[in-house]
PDB file of C-alpha atoms in Angstrom:
ATOM      1  CA  UNK A 301     -11.535  10.888  -8.431  1.00  0.00           C
ATOM      2  CA  UNK A 302     -11.019   7.683  -6.521  1.00  0.00           C
ATOM      3  CA  UNK A 303     -12.211   7.581  -2.945  1.00  0.00           C
ATOM      4  CA  UNK A 304     -10.147   5.220  -0.808  1.00  0.00           C
ATOM      5  CA  UNK A 305     -10.919   3.904   2.664  1.00  0.00           C
ATOM      6  CA  UNK A 306      -8.391   1.762   4.523  1.00  0.00           C
ATOM      7  CA  UNK A 307      -9.173  -0.646   7.325  1.00  0.00           C
ATOM      8  CA  UNK A 308      -7.483  -3.383   9.274  1.00  0.00           C
ATOM      9  CA  UNK A 309      -4.716  -1.611  11.130  1.00  0.00           C
ATOM     10  CA  UNK A 310      -3.990  -2.275  14.771  1.00  0.00           C
ATOM     11  CA  UNK A 311      -1.527  -3.505  17.345  1.00  0.00           C
ATOM     12  CA  UNK A 312       0.343  -6.771  16.870  1.00  0.00           C
ATOM     13  CA  UNK A 313       3.343  -8.408  18.463  1.00  0.00           C
ATOM     14  CA  UNK A 314       6.576  -8.834  16.566  1.00  0.00           C
ATOM     15  CA  UNK A 315       6.433 -11.925  14.419  1.00  0.00           C
ATOM     16  CA  UNK A 316       2.690 -11.656  14.031  1.00  0.00           C
ATOM     17  CA  UNK A 317       0.485 -10.978  11.035  1.00  0.00           C
ATOM     18  CA  UNK A 318      -1.958  -8.307  10.039  1.00  0.00           C
ATOM     19  CA  UNK A 319      -4.065  -7.598   6.988  1.00  0.00           C
ATOM     20  CA  UNK A 320      -5.036  -4.241   5.564  1.00  0.00           C
ATOM     21  CA  UNK A 321      -7.867  -3.546   3.151  1.00  0.00           C
ATOM     22  CA  UNK A 322      -8.514  -0.600   0.889  1.00  0.00           C
ATOM     23  CA  UNK A 323     -11.987  -0.112  -0.515  1.00  0.00           C
ATOM     24  CA  UNK A 324     -12.239   2.092  -3.575  1.00  0.00           C
ATOM     25  CA  UNK A 325     -15.213   3.898  -5.051  1.00  0.00           C
ATOM     26  CA  UNK A 326     -16.068   6.562  -7.548  1.00  0.00           C
ATOM     27  CA  UNK A 327     -14.224   5.185 -10.565  1.00  0.00           C
ATOM     28  CA  UNK A 328     -13.615   2.004 -12.537  1.00  0.00           C
ATOM     29  CA  UNK A 329     -11.343   0.219 -10.089  1.00  0.00           C
ATOM     30  CA  UNK A 330      -9.531  -1.849 -12.698  1.00  0.00           C
ATOM     31  CA  UNK A 331      -8.326   1.350 -14.409  1.00  0.00           C
ATOM     32  CA  UNK A 332      -6.033   1.984 -11.454  1.00  0.00           C
ATOM     33  CA  UNK A 333      -2.880   0.429 -10.139  1.00  0.00           C
ATOM     34  CA  UNK A 334      -3.096   0.174  -6.366  1.00  0.00           C
ATOM     35  CA  UNK A 335      -0.334   0.520  -3.840  1.00  0.00           C
ATOM     36  CA  UNK A 336       0.632   1.096  -0.257  1.00  0.00           C
ATOM     37  CA  UNK A 337       2.944   3.644   1.299  1.00  0.00           C
ATOM     38  CA  UNK A 338       3.835   4.065   4.950  1.00  0.00           C
ATOM     39  CA  UNK A 339       5.157   6.761   7.212  1.00  0.00           C
ATOM     40  CA  UNK A 340       6.793   6.104  10.538  1.00  0.00           C
ATOM     41  CA  UNK A 341       7.118   8.799  13.221  1.00  0.00           C
ATOM     42  CA  UNK A 342       9.895  11.202  12.370  1.00  0.00           C
ATOM     43  CA  UNK A 343      10.554   9.580   9.004  1.00  0.00           C
ATOM     44  CA  UNK A 344       9.680  10.337   5.436  1.00  0.00           C
ATOM     45  CA  UNK A 345       6.874   8.501   3.725  1.00  0.00           C
ATOM     46  CA  UNK A 346       8.092   5.430   1.858  1.00  0.00           C
ATOM     47  CA  UNK A 347       6.802   3.128  -0.831  1.00  0.00           C
ATOM     48  CA  UNK A 348       5.807  -0.358   0.305  1.00  0.00           C
ATOM     49  CA  UNK A 349       4.157  -2.244  -2.551  1.00  0.00           C
ATOM     50  CA  UNK A 350       2.129  -1.856  -5.742  1.00  0.00           C
ATOM     51  CA  UNK A 351      -0.102  -4.151  -7.775  1.00  0.00           C
ATOM     52  CA  UNK A 352      -1.002  -3.692 -11.420  1.00  0.00           C
ATOM     53  CA  UNK A 353      -4.469  -3.098 -12.780  1.00  0.00           C
ATOM     54  CA  UNK A 354      -5.325  -6.777 -13.218  1.00  0.00           C
ATOM     55  CA  UNK A 355      -3.314  -7.986 -10.242  1.00  0.00           C
ATOM     56  CA  UNK A 356      -0.907  -9.886 -12.435  1.00  0.00           C
ATOM     57  CA  UNK A 357       2.162  -7.900 -11.526  1.00  0.00           C
ATOM     58  CA  UNK A 358       3.485  -6.686  -8.198  1.00  0.00           C
ATOM     59  CA  UNK A 359       6.494  -4.830  -6.874  1.00  0.00           C
ATOM     60  CA  UNK A 360       7.790  -4.493  -3.316  1.00  0.00           C
ATOM     61  CA  UNK A 361      10.333  -2.453  -1.503  1.00  0.00           C
ATOM     62  CA  UNK A 362      13.240  -4.630  -0.404  1.00  0.00           C
ATOM     63  CA  UNK A 363      12.517  -4.433   3.312  1.00  0.00           C
ATOM     64  CA  UNK A 364       9.143  -6.185   2.963  1.00  0.00           C
ATOM     65  CA  UNK A 365       9.876  -8.726   0.235  1.00  0.00           C
ATOM     66  CA  UNK A 366       8.982 -12.222   1.345  1.00  0.00           C
ATOM     67  CA  UNK A 367       6.923 -10.907   4.269  1.00  0.00           C
ATOM     68  CA  UNK A 368       4.204  -8.745   2.700  1.00  0.00           C
ATOM     69  CA  UNK A 369       1.783  -9.645  -0.070  1.00  0.00           C
ATOM     70  CA  UNK A 370      -0.216  -7.131  -2.041  1.00  0.00           C
ATOM     71  CA  UNK A 371      -3.298  -8.238  -3.943  1.00  0.00           C
ATOM     72  CA  UNK A 372      -6.583  -6.970  -5.289  1.00  0.00           C
ATOM     73  CA  UNK A 373     -10.085  -8.149  -6.037  1.00  0.00           C
ATOM     74  CA  UNK A 374     -11.510  -6.110  -8.887  1.00  0.00           C
ATOM     75  CA  UNK A 375     -14.966  -7.591  -8.374  1.00  0.00           C
ATOM     76  CA  UNK A 376     -14.974  -6.126  -4.863  1.00  0.00           C
ATOM     77  CA  UNK A 377     -13.139  -2.888  -5.723  1.00  0.00           C
ATOM     78  CA  UNK A 378     -10.701  -3.680  -2.943  1.00  0.00           C
ATOM     79  CA  UNK A 379      -6.951  -3.898  -2.566  1.00  0.00           C
ATOM     80  CA  UNK A 380      -5.184  -5.748   0.212  1.00  0.00           C
ATOM     81  CA  UNK A 381      -1.868  -5.834   1.994  1.00  0.00           C
ATOM     82  CA  UNK A 382      -1.179  -8.950   4.016  1.00  0.00           C
ATOM     83  CA  UNK A 383       1.754  -8.589   6.363  1.00  0.00           C
ATOM     84  CA  UNK A 384       3.579 -11.517   7.946  1.00  0.00           C
ATOM     85  CA  UNK A 385       6.593 -11.707  10.250  1.00  0.00           C
ATOM     86  CA  UNK A 386       6.015  -8.161  11.345  1.00  0.00           C
ATOM     87  CA  UNK A 387       8.861  -6.237  12.931  1.00  0.00           C
ATOM     88  CA  UNK A 388       8.829  -3.179  15.199  1.00  0.00           C
ATOM     89  CA  UNK A 389      10.329  -1.196  12.317  1.00  0.00           C
ATOM     90  CA  UNK A 390       7.130  -1.861  10.324  1.00  0.00           C
ATOM     91  CA  UNK A 391       5.302   0.431  12.740  1.00  0.00           C
ATOM     92  CA  UNK A 392       3.825   3.277  10.713  1.00  0.00           C
ATOM     93  CA  UNK A 393       0.699   4.803   9.297  1.00  0.00           C
ATOM     94  CA  UNK A 394      -0.100   2.871   6.139  1.00  0.00           C
ATOM     95  CA  UNK A 395      -1.702   4.672   3.223  1.00  0.00           C
ATOM     96  CA  UNK A 396      -3.550   3.167   0.297  1.00  0.00           C
ATOM     97  CA  UNK A 397      -2.834   4.890  -3.012  1.00  0.00           C
ATOM     98  CA  UNK A 398      -4.399   4.709  -6.447  1.00  0.00           C
ATOM     99  CA  UNK A 399      -2.958   5.827  -9.764  1.00  0.00           C
ATOM    100  CA  UNK A 400      -3.583   5.095 -13.426  1.00  0.00           C
ATOM    101  CA  UNK A 401       0.118   4.478 -13.937  1.00  0.00           C
ATOM    102  CA  UNK A 402       1.875   1.245 -13.016  1.00  0.00           C
ATOM    103  CA  UNK A 403       5.580   1.806 -13.204  1.00  0.00           C
ATOM    104  CA  UNK A 404       8.694   3.205 -11.626  1.00  0.00           C
ATOM    105  CA  UNK A 405       6.943   6.375 -10.515  1.00  0.00           C
ATOM    106  CA  UNK A 406       5.655   4.326  -7.595  1.00  0.00           C
ATOM    107  CA  UNK A 407       9.083   3.578  -6.151  1.00  0.00           C
ATOM    108  CA  UNK A 408      11.495   6.065  -7.684  1.00  0.00           C
ATOM    109  CA  UNK A 409      12.584   9.020  -5.613  1.00  0.00           C
ATOM    110  CA  UNK A 410      10.741  12.065  -6.797  1.00  0.00           C
ATOM    111  CA  UNK A 411       7.736  14.288  -6.487  1.00  0.00           C
ATOM    112  CA  UNK A 412       5.248  12.320  -8.560  1.00  0.00           C
ATOM    113  CA  UNK A 413       1.711  13.160  -7.591  1.00  0.00           C
ATOM    114  CA  UNK A 414      -0.498  10.125  -7.316  1.00  0.00           C
ATOM    115  CA  UNK A 415      -4.180  10.314  -8.175  1.00  0.00           C
ATOM    116  CA  UNK A 416      -5.634   9.499  -4.773  1.00  0.00           C
ATOM    117  CA  UNK A 417      -4.625   8.722  -1.202  1.00  0.00           C
ATOM    118  CA  UNK A 418      -6.554   7.141   1.609  1.00  0.00           C
ATOM    119  CA  UNK A 419      -6.706   8.610   5.085  1.00  0.00           C
ATOM    120  CA  UNK A 420      -4.248   6.104   6.513  1.00  0.00           C
ATOM    121  CA  UNK A 421      -4.441   3.357   9.093  1.00  0.00           C
ATOM    122  CA  UNK A 422      -2.072   2.848  12.012  1.00  0.00           C
ATOM    123  CA  UNK A 423      -0.042  -0.329  12.300  1.00  0.00           C
ATOM    124  CA  UNK A 424       1.898  -0.785  15.526  1.00  0.00           C
ATOM    125  CA  UNK A 425       4.242  -3.707  16.077  1.00  0.00           C
ATOM    126  CA  UNK A 426       5.382  -4.256  19.643  1.00  0.00           C
ATOM    127  CA  UNK A 427       8.673  -5.946  20.482  1.00  0.00           C
TER     128      UNK A 427
END
């Protein structure tokens, strides 16, 4: 099973930038698509972004398109989420997720069970 450890969360003012990292271990990293979900207080967890096994393909939820960039470095077994133009509504706990599948299961409504989740890192955007 993949072990995932997120880092990089924190407090930032609206309009600012923040980068998250997700270090993976325990498996062949390039066998897994990597993504990010988030959960704001009182809200359901939502999909944010996913990157394919090689990094050549990405998909974003509409609310972050043009502001967030997901990437990965397979040599470092690490995935990243760089967030620009942050808004107070981006405030949430961000979770790194790994799964062998790269497809609509990441962003379709449903009860798909992903292979592994990180412990989460808090991102707070002040207005």
